[in-house]
Coordinates of C-alpha atoms and ligand atoms in Angstrom, one line a residue:
X21 CA 0.0 0.0 0.0
X22 CA 2.7 2.4 1.0
X23 CA 4.8 1.5 -2.0
X24 CA 1.8 1.9 -4.3
X25 CA 1.3 5.4 -2.8
X26 CA 4.9 6.4 -3.1
X27 CA 5.0 5.2 -6.7
X28 CA 1.8 7.0 -7.4
X29 CA 3.3 10.2 -6.0
X30 CA 6.5 9.6 -7.9
X31 CA 4.6 9.0 -11.1
X32 CA 2.8 12.3 -10.7
X33 CA 6.0 14.1 -9.9
X34 CA 7.7 12.8 -13.0
X35 CA 4.8 13.4 -15.3
X36 CA 4.7 17.0 -14.0
X37 CA 8.5 17.4 -14.2
X38 CA 8.4 16.3 -17.8
X39 CA 5.6 18.6 -19.0
X40 CA 7.3 21.3 -16.9
X41 CA 10.5 20.9 -18.9
X42 CA 8.5 21.2 -22.2
X43 CA 7.0 24.4 -21.0
X44 CA 10.3 25.8 -19.7
X45 CA 11.9 24.9 -23.1
X46 CA 9.1 26.7 -24.9
X47 CA 9.4 29.8 -22.8
X48 CA 13.1 30.1 -23.4
X49 CA 13.1 28.9 -27.0
X50 CA 10.1 30.6 -28.3
X51 CA 11.5 34.2 -28.3
X52 CA 14.8 32.9 -29.7
X53 CA 13.0 31.1 -32.5
X54 CA 11.0 34.2 -33.4
X55 CA 14.1 36.4 -33.3
X56 CA 15.9 33.7 -35.4
X57 CA 13.2 33.9 -38.1
X58 CA 13.3 37.7 -38.2
X59 CA 17.1 37.9 -38.3
X60 CA 16.9 36.0 -41.6
X61 CA 14.6 38.3 -43.5
X62 CA 15.9 41.2 -45.5
X63 CA 16.6 43.9 -45.7
X64 CA 16.9 44.7 -42.0
X65 CA 17.3 41.2 -40.5
X66 CA 20.5 41.1 -38.5
X67 CA 21.9 37.9 -40.2
X68 CA 20.7 38.6 -43.7
X69 CA 22.9 41.3 -45.0
X70 CA 22.6 41.6 -48.8
X71 CA 19.0 40.2 -48.9
X72 CA 16.5 42.5 -50.5
X73 CA 13.5 43.7 -48.6
X74 CA 11.1 40.8 -47.8
X75 CA 13.5 38.1 -49.0
X76 CA 13.9 35.1 -46.6
X77 CA 17.4 33.6 -46.6
X78 CA 17.4 29.8 -45.8
X79 CA 20.3 30.3 -43.4
X80 CA 23.2 32.7 -43.1
X81 CA 25.6 29.8 -43.7
X82 CA 27.6 30.6 -46.9
X83 CA 29.8 27.5 -47.1
X84 CA 29.3 23.8 -46.5
X85 CA 26.4 24.2 -47.1
X86 CA 25.9 27.4 -48.9
X87 CA 22.3 28.4 -48.0
X88 CA 22.6 32.1 -48.7
X89 CA 19.8 31.9 -51.2
X90 CA 16.0 32.2 -51.0
X91 CA 13.9 29.1 -51.5
X92 CA 10.2 29.6 -52.4
X93 CA 9.3 26.6 -50.1
X94 CA 11.2 27.7 -47.1
X95 CA 10.1 31.4 -47.5
X96 CA 6.5 30.4 -47.9
X97 CA 6.4 28.1 -44.9
X98 CA 8.2 30.7 -42.8
X99 CA 5.7 33.5 -43.9
X100 CA 2.7 31.2 -43.3
X101 CA 3.8 30.9 -39.7
X102 CA 4.2 34.7 -39.4
X103 CA 0.9 35.4 -41.2
X104 CA -0.8 33.0 -38.8
X105 CA 0.7 35.0 -35.9
X106 CA -0.5 38.2 -37.5
X107 CA -4.0 37.2 -38.5
X108 CA -4.7 35.7 -35.1
X109 CA -3.6 38.9 -33.3
X110 CA -0.6 37.3 -31.6
X111 CA 1.8 39.7 -33.2
X112 CA 0.1 42.7 -34.9
X113 CA 3.5 44.3 -35.7
X114 CA 4.2 42.0 -38.6
X115 CA 2.1 43.6 -41.3
X116 CA 4.8 45.7 -42.8
X117 CA 7.1 42.7 -43.1
X118 CA 4.3 40.6 -44.7
X119 CA 3.7 43.3 -47.3
X120 CA 7.4 43.3 -48.1
X121 CA 7.3 39.5 -48.5
X122 CA 4.5 39.9 -51.0
X123 CA 6.4 42.6 -53.0
X124 CA 9.5 40.4 -53.1
X125 CA 7.7 37.3 -54.2
X126 CA 5.9 39.3 -56.9
X127 CA 9.3 40.3 -58.3
X128 CA 10.7 36.8 -58.1
X129 CA 7.7 35.4 -60.0
X130 CA 8.7 37.6 -63.0
X131 CA 12.4 36.7 -63.0
X132 CA 13.3 34.5 -65.9
X133 CA 15.3 31.5 -64.7
X134 CA 16.5 28.1 -65.8
X135 CA 12.9 26.6 -65.3
X136 CA 11.4 29.2 -67.7
X137 CA 9.7 32.6 -67.6
X138 CA 6.6 33.4 -65.6
X139 CA 4.4 31.9 -68.3
X140 CA 6.6 29.0 -69.4
X141 CA 7.3 27.2 -66.1
X142 CA 9.6 29.6 -64.3
X143 CA 7.3 29.6 -61.2
X144 CA 8.6 26.1 -60.5
X145 CA 12.1 27.4 -59.9
X146 CA 13.2 26.3 -56.4
X147 CA 15.6 29.0 -55.4
X148 CA 16.9 32.5 -56.3
X149 CA 19.8 34.7 -55.3
X150 CA 19.1 37.0 -52.4
X151 CA 19.4 40.1 -54.6
X152 CA 16.4 38.8 -56.6
X153 CA 18.3 37.5 -59.6
X154 CA 18.1 34.0 -61.0
X155 CA 20.3 31.2 -59.7
X156 CA 21.6 29.6 -62.8
X157 CA 23.7 26.7 -61.4
X158 CA 22.7 23.1 -61.7
X159 CA 19.9 22.1 -59.3
X160 CA 17.0 19.7 -58.9
X161 CA 14.4 21.7 -60.8
X162 CA 11.6 22.3 -61.0
X163 CA 10.1 21.9 -57.5
X164 CA 6.4 22.3 -57.9
X165 CA 5.5 22.7 -54.2
X166 CA 6.7 26.3 -54.0
X167 CA 3.9 28.1 -55.9
X168 CA 1.3 26.2 -53.9
X169 CA 2.8 27.0 -50.5
X170 CA 3.2 30.6 -51.5
X171 CA -0.4 30.9 -52.6
X172 CA -1.6 29.3 -49.4
X173 CA 0.4 31.8 -47.3
X174 CA -0.8 34.8 -49.3
X175 CA -4.4 33.6 -49.2
X176 CA -4.3 33.4 -45.4
X177 CA -3.4 37.0 -45.4
X178 CA -6.0 37.9 -48.1
X179 CA -8.7 36.3 -46.0
X180 CA -7.8 38.5 -43.1
X181 CA -7.7 41.6 -45.3
X182 CA -11.2 40.8 -46.6
X183 CA -12.5 40.4 -43.1
X184 CA -10.9 43.7 -42.2
X185 CA -12.2 45.8 -44.9
X186 CA -9.4 45.8 -47.4
X187 CA -10.8 43.8 -50.3
X188 CA -9.4 46.3 -52.8
X189 CA -5.8 45.4 -51.9
X190 CA -6.7 41.8 -52.3
X191 CA -8.3 42.2 -55.6
X192 CA -5.8 44.6 -57.1
X193 CA -2.6 43.5 -55.6
X194 CA -2.7 40.0 -54.1
X195 CA -5.0 38.2 -56.5
X196 CA -2.9 38.6 -59.6
X197 CA 0.1 37.1 -57.7
X198 CA -2.0 34.3 -56.3
X199 CA -3.7 33.6 -59.6
X200 CA -0.3 33.1 -61.3
X201 CA 0.7 30.5 -58.8
X202 CA -2.6 28.7 -58.8
X203 CA -2.8 28.6 -62.6
X204 CA 0.6 27.0 -62.5
X205 CA -0.6 24.4 -60.0
X206 CA -3.7 23.7 -61.9
X207 CA -1.9 23.4 -65.2
X208 CA 1.2 21.4 -64.1
X209 CA 0.4 19.3 -61.1
X210 CA 0.4 16.2 -63.2
X211 CA 4.0 16.8 -64.3
X212 CA 6.8 15.2 -62.4
X213 CA 8.7 17.4 -59.8
X214 CA 11.7 17.2 -57.6
X215 CA 10.5 16.4 -54.0
X216 CA 10.9 18.9 -51.2
X217 CA 14.3 17.4 -50.4
X218 CA 15.4 18.3 -53.9
X219 CA 16.5 14.8 -54.8
X220 CA 13.8 12.6 -56.3
X221 CA 12.2 13.5 -59.6
X222 CA 8.8 11.8 -59.6
X223 CA 5.5 12.6 -58.0
X224 CA 5.7 13.5 -54.4
X225 CA 3.0 13.2 -51.6
X226 CA 3.9 16.6 -50.0
X227 CA 3.8 18.4 -53.3
X228 CA 0.5 16.8 -54.4
X229 CA -1.1 17.5 -51.0
X230 CA -0.1 21.1 -50.7
X231 CA -1.1 21.7 -54.4
X232 CA -4.5 20.2 -53.5
X233 CA -4.8 22.5 -50.5
X234 CA -3.8 25.6 -52.4
X235 CA -6.5 25.1 -55.0
X236 CA -9.1 24.6 -52.3
X237 CA -7.9 27.8 -50.6
X238 CA -8.0 29.5 -54.0
X239 CA -11.5 28.4 -54.8
X240 CA -12.8 30.0 -51.6
X241 CA -10.9 33.2 -52.2
X242 CA -11.9 33.5 -55.8
X243 CA -15.6 33.0 -54.8
X244 CA -15.2 35.6 -52.0
X245 CA -13.9 38.3 -54.4
X246 CA -15.9 37.5 -57.4
X247 CA -13.1 36.0 -59.5
X248 CA -15.3 33.1 -60.5
X249 CA -13.9 32.4 -63.9
X250 CA -11.2 30.3 -62.5
X251 CA -13.4 28.3 -60.2
X252 CA -14.5 25.4 -62.4
X253 CA -11.0 24.6 -63.6
X254 CA -9.6 24.8 -60.1
X255 CA -12.4 22.5 -58.9
X256 CA -11.7 20.0 -61.6
X257 CA -8.0 19.9 -60.9
X258 CA -8.5 19.9 -57.1
X259 CA -10.7 16.8 -57.5
X260 CA -8.0 15.2 -59.7
X261 CA -5.4 16.0 -57.1
X262 CA -7.4 14.5 -54.3
X263 CA -7.9 11.4 -56.3
X264 CA -4.2 11.1 -57.0
X265 CA -3.4 11.8 -53.4
X266 CA -5.0 8.5 -52.4
X267 CA -2.5 6.5 -54.5
X268 CA 0.4 7.2 -52.2
X269 CA -1.1 5.0 -49.5
X270 CA 0.7 1.7 -49.1
X271 CA -1.9 -0.6 -47.5
X272 CA 0.5 -3.6 -46.9
X273 CA 3.2 -1.4 -45.3
X274 CA 0.6 0.7 -43.4
X275 CA 2.3 4.0 -44.4
X276 CA 2.3 6.7 -47.0
X277 CA 4.9 6.2 -49.7
X278 CA 6.5 9.7 -50.0
X279 CA 7.5 9.6 -53.7
X280 CA 6.5 7.5 -56.7
X281 CA 10.2 7.3 -57.7
X282 CA 13.4 7.3 -55.8
X283 CA 13.8 3.6 -55.0
X284 CA 13.8 4.0 -51.3
X285 CA 11.7 2.6 -48.5
X286 CA 9.3 5.6 -49.0
X287 CA 9.3 6.3 -45.3
X288 CA 9.9 10.1 -45.1
X289 CA 9.2 13.2 -43.1
X290 CA 7.6 14.5 -46.3
X291 CA 4.4 12.8 -45.1
X292 CA 4.5 14.1 -41.6
X293 CA 5.1 17.6 -42.8
X294 CA 2.1 17.2 -45.1
X295 CA -0.1 16.3 -42.3
X296 CA 0.8 19.5 -40.3
X297 CA 0.8 21.8 -43.3
X298 CA -2.6 20.6 -44.5
X299 CA -4.2 20.4 -41.0
X300 CA -7.7 21.6 -41.1
X301 CA -9.2 21.7 -37.6
X302 CA -12.7 21.6 -39.0
X303 CA -12.1 18.3 -40.9
X304 CA -11.9 16.1 -37.8
X305 CA -9.9 12.9 -38.4
X306 CA -10.7 12.8 -42.2
X307 CA -8.7 10.1 -43.9
X308 CA -8.9 11.2 -47.5
X309 CA -7.0 14.4 -46.7
X310 CA -4.7 12.6 -44.3
X311 CA -5.6 14.8 -41.4
X312 CA -3.1 14.5 -38.4
X313 CA -5.5 12.3 -36.4
X314 CA -6.7 10.2 -39.4
X315 CA -6.0 6.5 -39.1
X316 CA -3.7 6.6 -42.1
X317 CA -1.6 9.5 -40.9
X318 CA -1.2 8.0 -37.4
X319 CA -0.3 4.6 -38.8
X320 CA 2.2 6.3 -41.1
X321 CA 3.6 8.3 -38.2
X322 CA 4.5 5.2 -36.3
X323 CA 6.2 3.5 -39.3
X324 CA 8.1 6.8 -40.0
X325 CA 9.3 7.3 -36.4
X326 CA 10.2 3.6 -36.0
X327 CA 12.5 3.8 -39.0
X328 CA 14.9 6.0 -37.0
X329 CA 15.0 4.0 -33.8
X330 CA 17.9 1.7 -34.6
X331 CA 19.9 3.8 -37.1
X332 CA 20.9 6.8 -34.9
X333 CA 23.3 6.1 -32.1
X334 CA 21.6 8.8 -30.0
X335 CA 18.3 6.9 -30.1
X336 CA 19.8 3.7 -28.7
X337 CA 18.4 2.5 -25.4
X338 CA 15.1 4.5 -25.8
X339 CA 12.0 2.4 -25.2
X340 CA 10.2 1.3 -28.4
X341 CA 7.2 3.4 -27.6
X342 CA 9.0 6.6 -26.5
X343 CA 10.0 9.6 -28.6
X344 CA 13.3 9.6 -30.6
X345 CA 15.1 12.0 -32.8
X346 CA 13.9 11.7 -36.5
X347 CA 15.3 12.9 -39.8
X348 CA 14.2 13.4 -43.4
X349 CA 14.2 9.6 -44.3
X350 CA 16.2 6.7 -43.0
X351 CA 18.4 6.3 -46.1
X352 CA 19.5 10.0 -46.0
X353 CA 23.2 10.7 -46.2
X354 CA 23.1 14.5 -46.9
X355 CA 25.5 16.3 -44.5
X356 CA 25.8 13.1 -42.6
X357 CA 22.1 12.1 -42.8
X358 CA 21.3 13.2 -39.3
X359 CA 18.2 14.0 -37.3
X360 CA 16.6 17.3 -38.3
X361 CA 15.0 19.7 -35.8
X362 CA 12.1 20.5 -38.2
X363 CA 11.4 16.8 -38.7
X364 CA 11.4 15.9 -35.0
X365 CA 9.2 18.9 -34.2
X366 CA 6.8 17.9 -37.0
X367 CA 6.1 14.6 -35.3
X368 CA 5.2 16.4 -32.1
X369 CA 3.1 18.9 -34.0
X370 CA 1.1 16.1 -35.7
X371 CA 0.4 14.6 -32.3
X372 CA -0.6 17.9 -30.7
X373 CA -2.9 18.6 -33.7
X374 CA -4.5 15.2 -33.1
X375 CA -5.0 15.9 -29.4
X376 CA -6.7 19.2 -30.3
X377 CA -9.2 17.5 -32.6
X378 CA -9.9 14.6 -30.2
X379 CA -10.7 17.1 -27.5
X380 CA -12.9 19.1 -29.8
X381 CA -14.9 16.2 -31.2
X382 CA -15.1 14.5 -27.8
X383 CA -14.0 11.0 -29.0
X384 CA -11.2 9.0 -30.5
X385 CA -11.5 6.3 -33.1
X386 CA -9.2 3.2 -33.3
X387 CA -9.4 1.4 -36.6
X388 CA -7.5 -1.7 -37.8
X389 CA -5.2 0.8 -39.7
X390 CA -4.4 2.8 -36.6
X391 CA -4.5 0.0 -34.0
X392 CA -0.7 -0.6 -33.9
X393 CA -0.2 3.2 -33.3
X394 CA -2.6 3.2 -30.3
X395 CA -1.3 -0.1 -28.9
X396 CA 2.0 1.6 -28.3
X397 CA 0.2 3.4 -25.4
X398 CA -2.3 0.8 -24.3
X399 CA -1.5 -2.7 -25.4
X400 CA -5.0 -4.0 -24.7
X401 CA -6.8 -1.4 -26.8
X402 CA -9.1 -2.8 -29.5
X403 CA -10.7 -1.1 -32.5
X404 CA -13.7 1.1 -31.6
X405 CA -14.8 4.6 -30.8
X406 CA -13.9 5.9 -27.3
X407 CA -15.8 8.9 -26.0
X408 CA -13.9 11.5 -24.0
X409 CA -15.7 10.2 -20.9
X410 CA -14.1 6.8 -21.1
X411 CA -10.9 5.8 -19.3
X412 CA -9.5 4.5 -22.6
X413 CA -9.8 8.0 -24.0
X414 CA -8.0 9.6 -21.0
X415 CA -5.3 6.9 -20.9
X416 CA -4.5 7.2 -24.6
X417 CA -4.6 11.0 -24.8
X418 CA -2.5 11.5 -21.8
X419 CA 0.1 9.0 -23.0
X420 CA 0.1 10.5 -26.5
X421 CA 0.6 14.0 -25.0
X422 CA 3.6 12.6 -23.1
X423 CA 4.8 11.0 -26.4
X424 CA 4.4 14.3 -28.2
X425 CA 6.2 16.2 -25.5
X426 CA 9.0 13.7 -25.8
X427 CA 9.8 14.8 -29.4
X428 CA 10.0 18.4 -28.3
X429 CA 12.3 17.3 -25.5
X430 CA 14.5 15.3 -27.9
X431 CA 15.2 18.6 -29.8
X432 CA 15.5 20.5 -26.5
X433 CA 18.2 18.0 -25.4
X434 CA 20.2 18.8 -28.5
X435 CA 19.6 22.5 -28.6
X436 CA 22.8 24.3 -27.7
X437 CA 22.7 26.7 -24.7
X438 CA 22.3 29.8 -26.9
X439 CA 19.1 28.3 -28.3
X440 CA 20.3 28.4 -31.9
X441 CA 18.7 25.9 -34.3
X442 CA 20.8 24.5 -37.1
X443 CA 19.4 22.2 -39.8
X444 CA 20.5 18.9 -38.2
X445 CA 22.2 17.4 -35.1
X446 CA 24.6 14.6 -35.1
X447 CA 23.2 11.1 -35.1
X448 CA 26.2 10.1 -33.0
X449 CA 26.4 12.7 -30.2
X450 CA 23.7 15.3 -30.9
X451 CA 25.9 18.3 -31.6
X452 CA 24.5 20.7 -34.2
X453 CA 25.4 19.9 -37.8
X454 CA 25.0 21.5 -41.3
X455 CA 23.5 25.0 -41.8
X456 CA 23.4 27.2 -38.7
X457 CA 20.3 29.3 -37.8
X458 CA 18.1 27.5 -40.4
X459 CA 15.1 29.8 -40.8
X460 CA 12.8 26.8 -41.4
X461 CA 14.0 25.2 -38.1
X462 CA 13.0 28.3 -36.2
X463 CA 9.6 28.5 -38.0
X464 CA 9.0 24.8 -37.2
X465 CA 9.6 25.6 -33.5
X466 CA 7.0 28.4 -33.7
X467 CA 4.4 26.2 -35.2
X468 CA 4.9 23.2 -32.9
X469 CA 4.8 25.5 -29.8
X470 CA 1.5 27.0 -31.0
X471 CA 0.0 23.5 -31.4
X472 CA 1.3 22.4 -28.0
X473 CA -0.7 25.4 -26.6
X474 CA -3.8 24.2 -28.5
X475 CA -3.8 27.0 -31.0
X476 CA -5.4 26.3 -34.4
X477 CA -5.6 28.3 -37.6
X478 CA -8.1 28.8 -40.3
X479 CA -9.7 26.0 -42.2
X480 CA -9.1 25.5 -45.9
X481 CA -12.2 23.4 -46.8
X482 CA -11.0 19.9 -46.1
X483 CA -14.2 19.0 -44.3
X484 CA -16.7 16.9 -46.2
X485 CA -14.7 16.4 -49.4
X486 CA -15.2 13.1 -51.3
X487 CA -12.8 11.3 -53.6
X488 CA -14.3 11.4 -57.1
X489 CA -15.2 8.1 -58.6
X490 CA -13.0 8.5 -61.6
X491 CA -9.6 10.1 -61.5
X492 CA -8.1 12.1 -64.3
X493 CA -4.4 12.6 -64.5
X494 CA -4.7 15.5 -66.9
X495 CA -3.8 19.0 -65.6
X496 CA -5.5 21.9 -67.2
X497 CA -2.4 22.8 -69.1
X498 CA -2.3 19.5 -71.0
X499 CA -5.9 19.2 -72.2
X500 CA -6.0 18.7 -75.9
X501 CA -8.8 19.8 -78.2
X502 CA -10.5 16.4 -78.8
X503 CA -12.9 14.5 -76.6
X504 CA -11.6 12.3 -73.9
X505 CA -13.0 9.2 -72.3
X506 CA -12.3 7.8 -68.8
X507 CA -10.5 4.5 -69.0
X508 CA -9.9 2.2 -66.0
X509 CA -7.0 -0.2 -66.2
X510 CA -7.2 -3.1 -63.7
X511 CA -4.3 -5.6 -63.6
X512 CA -3.9 -8.6 -61.4
X513 CA -0.3 -8.7 -60.3
X514 CA 1.3 -10.3 -57.3
X515 CA 4.1 -8.1 -55.9
X516 CA 6.6 -8.2 -53.1
X517 CA 6.6 -5.6 -50.3
X518 CA 7.9 -2.2 -51.6
X519 CA 7.2 -3.1 -55.2
X520 CA 4.7 -1.1 -57.2
X521 CA 2.9 -1.4 -60.6
X522 CA 2.9 1.4 -63.0
X523 CA 1.4 2.0 -66.5
X524 CA 3.1 3.6 -69.5
X525 CA 2.1 3.7 -73.1
X526 CA 2.0 5.3 -76.5
X527 CA 0.1 8.5 -75.8
X528 CA 1.1 11.5 -73.7
X529 CA -1.6 10.7 -71.2
X530 CA 0.3 7.5 -70.7
X531 CA 3.6 9.3 -70.5
X532 CA 4.8 8.3 -74.0
X533 CA 6.4 5.1 -72.9
X534 CA 8.5 6.8 -70.1
X535 CA 9.4 4.6 -67.2
X536 CA 10.5 7.4 -64.9
X537 CA 7.1 9.2 -65.2
X538 CA 4.9 6.1 -65.6
X539 CA 1.6 6.3 -63.8
X540 CA 1.4 4.6 -60.4
X541 CA -1.5 2.2 -59.9
X542 CA -3.4 2.0 -56.7
X543 CA -3.1 -1.3 -54.8
X544 CA -6.2 -0.6 -52.7
X545 CA -7.8 -3.8 -54.1
X546 CA -4.6 -5.8 -54.1
X547 CA -3.8 -8.1 -55.9
X548 CA -5.7 -6.0 -58.4
X549 CA -3.8 -2.8 -59.2
X550 CA -5.9 -0.1 -60.7
X551 CA -5.9 3.4 -62.2
X552 CA -8.4 5.5 -64.1
X553 CA -7.1 7.9 -66.7
X554 CA -8.6 10.2 -69.3
X555 CA -7.6 9.1 -72.8
X556 CA -8.4 10.6 -76.2
X557 CA -11.6 9.1 -77.6
X558 CA -11.7 6.7 -80.6
X559 CA -8.0 6.2 -80.5
X560 CA -5.8 3.1 -80.7
X561 CA -3.6 3.1 -77.6
X562 CA -0.7 0.8 -76.8
X563 CA 0.5 0.3 -73.3
X564 CA 2.3 -2.0 -70.9
X565 CA 2.4 -2.3 -67.1
X566 CA 5.8 -2.2 -65.5
X567 CA 6.9 -3.1 -62.0
X568 CA 9.4 -1.0 -60.1
X569 CA 11.2 -2.3 -57.1
X570 CA 14.1 -0.4 -55.5
X571 CA 14.4 1.7 -58.6
X572 CA 14.6 -1.4 -60.9
X573 CA 12.2 -1.5 -63.7
X574 CA 10.7 -4.7 -65.1
X575 CA 8.6 -4.6 -68.2
X576 CA 5.7 -6.9 -69.0
X577 CA 6.6 -9.4 -71.8
X578 CA 5.9 -8.5 -75.4
X579 CA 3.9 -7.7 -77.4
X580 CA 2.4 -4.4 -76.3
X581 CA -1.2 -4.4 -75.1
X582 CA -3.6 -2.5 -77.2
X583 CA -7.1 -1.0 -76.9
X584 CA -9.2 1.3 -79.0
X585 CA -10.9 3.8 -76.8
X586 CA -14.7 4.3 -77.3
X587 CA -16.1 7.5 -78.8
X588 CA -17.6 8.6 -75.5
X589 CA -18.3 7.5 -72.0
X590 CA -16.0 5.3 -70.0
X591 CA -14.2 2.0 -70.5
X592 CA -12.8 -0.7 -68.2
X593 CA -9.9 -2.8 -69.2
X594 CA -9.1 -5.9 -67.1
X595 CA -5.7 -7.5 -67.5
X596 CA -3.4 -10.0 -65.9
X597 CA 0.3 -9.2 -65.6
X598 CA 2.4 -11.1 -68.1
Ligands
LIG20 C1 21.3 19.9 -51.9 C2 19.8 19.8 -51.4 O1 19.5 21.0 -50.7 C3 19.7 18.7 -50.4 O2 18.3 18.6 -50.0 C4 20.1 17.4 -51.0 O3 20.0 16.4 -50.1 C5 21.6 17.5 -51.5 N1 21.7 18.6 -52.4 C6 22.1 16.3 -52.1 O4 21.3 16.0 -53.3
LIG21 C1 17.7 21.4 -48.2 C2 16.4 20.9 -47.9 O1 16.4 19.5 -48.3 C3 15.4 21.7 -48.7 O2 14.1 21.2 -48.3 C4 15.5 23.1 -48.3 O3 14.6 23.8 -49.1 C5 16.9 23.6 -48.5 N1 17.8 22.8 -47.9 C6 17.0 25.0 -48.0 O4 16.7 25.1 -46.6

């Protein structure tokens, strides 16, 4: 009895001590992170000398690595965090800086660069010099997440302006900038892209998801300001994106495969970042948009986190259900392939976002997909819905809060005493590695701290969406003049874990026989793999399925398969791999 009492008291002590240290880390680190972001924005930021007004440098590091450039992705994610602080009234002093960001990005949109001009693909250029000229060296380009992230950041500001009686500025100044980015998204989302880590040229979950979100954001804004001519195209392409988004789910591995190419495990912080940057607190635990508390996003989180348990020395000895340091992806070798602050914070943020929603909806749902995630915290839990009044709900949510805090504390443990956040910390001993004062690391601290405090931001319309019954892979830029018909290809193919089936063929809609951009089929009905594409009507089309495993392509045997598409309507082709 006495022992039980003492251990109960001890338990309470330790639980308090732990959450205490999260709050003490947040109170010291939060102003440092905010100052760290502001120091890296020109022209007056203390660490960004040479950067034009409103230009965000990735880091002041100018050698090994040289990050003294401005990336559209980093800048847009950073400004989204600042715009959220401004529009929620947390920091009303930021308006001038936000306006400078908008002016700077409007200039960059017009700078001709190796990806093209503003009207021929230049919006997909990943980075620019900080004096607003083009970077002309070799790089992984294009990266098609940038325009989407920039549009979402600006739309968040636009919505605030409309609510605060400044619609004119939105219509005259912001909309033309936003519209360029959204037309780029709508027209090019179906083209391959380098992923957010600038390495894999294929389709990428993060890119697809933020593109989808940006069009939904854009549809609402366009309707609000009467720019309705774009709406039907954006709606068509958003539906196509949502359809395509589903194909990244790997049902046998129980995780989201980050890229359609790349020949890696596919476990990647790409997917966790997607869940926090497409969080919509009004959408509950919606699975089709992979909301933070959706069964798929939680299952994925476990697989992603677990992939770092045994590969980093600093994670050794940590219990298999406790927080660890995480990186971009387990196979990473860039700058040592270490844990990243922004990746480890993202795990915590996804969990805090989940806790916010469970509290708000007053229940938590355990499905067969998310069971393994929840069993980490209560091994006896079974599938079902647990109301907030049940002990299962309290046990799980309090353990998950401790788990989330643990990821913040991992980063806290490896934050140097001056609070500076680099890009990475050593997998062997936790000392900071790679670019110092990474702007994105600081922004990731601001957003996770907000989520820890239960703060949420505006919805983007994820609630109540439905996956259309047929998916078209045609962006608005590629539509030809003739009629198209919707063709579903089903193929029975047995695969090994990690192997995927793709389709390629003789028309541009089937990627002109390319293997690197071949279309990924969904394995939702495994062993039947399936995809629906829009093809030209009344046309003879040749095609083959290919299988890709660890980057190795295997073709079906000869001859080519052939169909003639109908004049109208839709068509289903059932094949067996040969
Ligand atoms: C530079 C990119 O910034 C980084 O993401 C990548 O990992 C390395 N190049 C290696 O390709
Ligand atoms: C490398 C990262 O992989 C990429 O995502 C980022 O945009 C650049 N560094 C700049 O921070």
